[in-house]
Coordinates of C-alpha atoms in Angstrom, one line a residue:
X509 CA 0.0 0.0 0.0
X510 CA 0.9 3.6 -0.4
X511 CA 1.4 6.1 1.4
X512 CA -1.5 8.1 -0.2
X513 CA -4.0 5.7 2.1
X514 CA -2.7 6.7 5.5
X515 CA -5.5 9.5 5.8
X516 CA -8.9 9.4 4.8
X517 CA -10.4 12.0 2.5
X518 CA -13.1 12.3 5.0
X519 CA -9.9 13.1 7.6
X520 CA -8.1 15.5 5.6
X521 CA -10.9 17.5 4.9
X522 CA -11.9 17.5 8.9
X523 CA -8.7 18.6 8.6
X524 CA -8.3 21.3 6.6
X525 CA -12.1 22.7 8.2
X526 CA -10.4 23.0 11.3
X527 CA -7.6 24.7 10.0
X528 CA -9.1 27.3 7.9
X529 CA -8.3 26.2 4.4
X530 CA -10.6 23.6 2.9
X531 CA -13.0 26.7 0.7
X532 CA -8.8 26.8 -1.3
X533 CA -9.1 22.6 -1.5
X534 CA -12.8 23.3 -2.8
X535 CA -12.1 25.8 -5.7
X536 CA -8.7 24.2 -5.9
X537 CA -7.9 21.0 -4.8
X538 CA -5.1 19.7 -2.7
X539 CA -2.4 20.6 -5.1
X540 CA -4.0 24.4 -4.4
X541 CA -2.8 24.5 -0.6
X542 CA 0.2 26.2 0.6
X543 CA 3.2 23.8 1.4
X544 CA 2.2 25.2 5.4
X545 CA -1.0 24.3 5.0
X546 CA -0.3 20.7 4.6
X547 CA 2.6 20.9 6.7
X548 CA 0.0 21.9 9.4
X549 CA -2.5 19.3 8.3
X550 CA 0.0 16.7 9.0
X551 CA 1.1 17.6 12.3
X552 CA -2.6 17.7 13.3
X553 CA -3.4 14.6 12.2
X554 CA -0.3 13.0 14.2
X555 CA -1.7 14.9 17.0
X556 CA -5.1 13.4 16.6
X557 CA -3.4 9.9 16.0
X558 CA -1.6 10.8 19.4
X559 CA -4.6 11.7 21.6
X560 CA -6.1 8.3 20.0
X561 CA -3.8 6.5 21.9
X562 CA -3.5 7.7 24.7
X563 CA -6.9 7.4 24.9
X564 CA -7.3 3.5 24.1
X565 CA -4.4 2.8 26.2
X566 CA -6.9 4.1 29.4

């Protein structure tokens, strides 16, 4: 597999809601976004991966 399946569509675009971006990935796309923008996405979703465990590990 890869790595393109690692996050969902239906993540990424949680995602990119949250951080303020996803009307550019609408009219755009994801080639559209800013290299920070995904940058950011990333680190969020290996904070959200984070707090996942932690949270099955209690």
């Amino acid at each position: 597999m890869g790595r393109r399946g690692i996050m969902s569509d239906r993540l990424k675009e949680e995602i990119a809601k949250e951080l303020g971006f996803y009307d550019t990935v609408q009219k755009e796309g994801w080639g559209g976004i800013k290299a920070r923008d995904a940058g950011n996405m990333v680190k969020r979703a290996v904070e959200m991966a984070q707090e996942q465990m932690e949270k099955d590990r209690s």
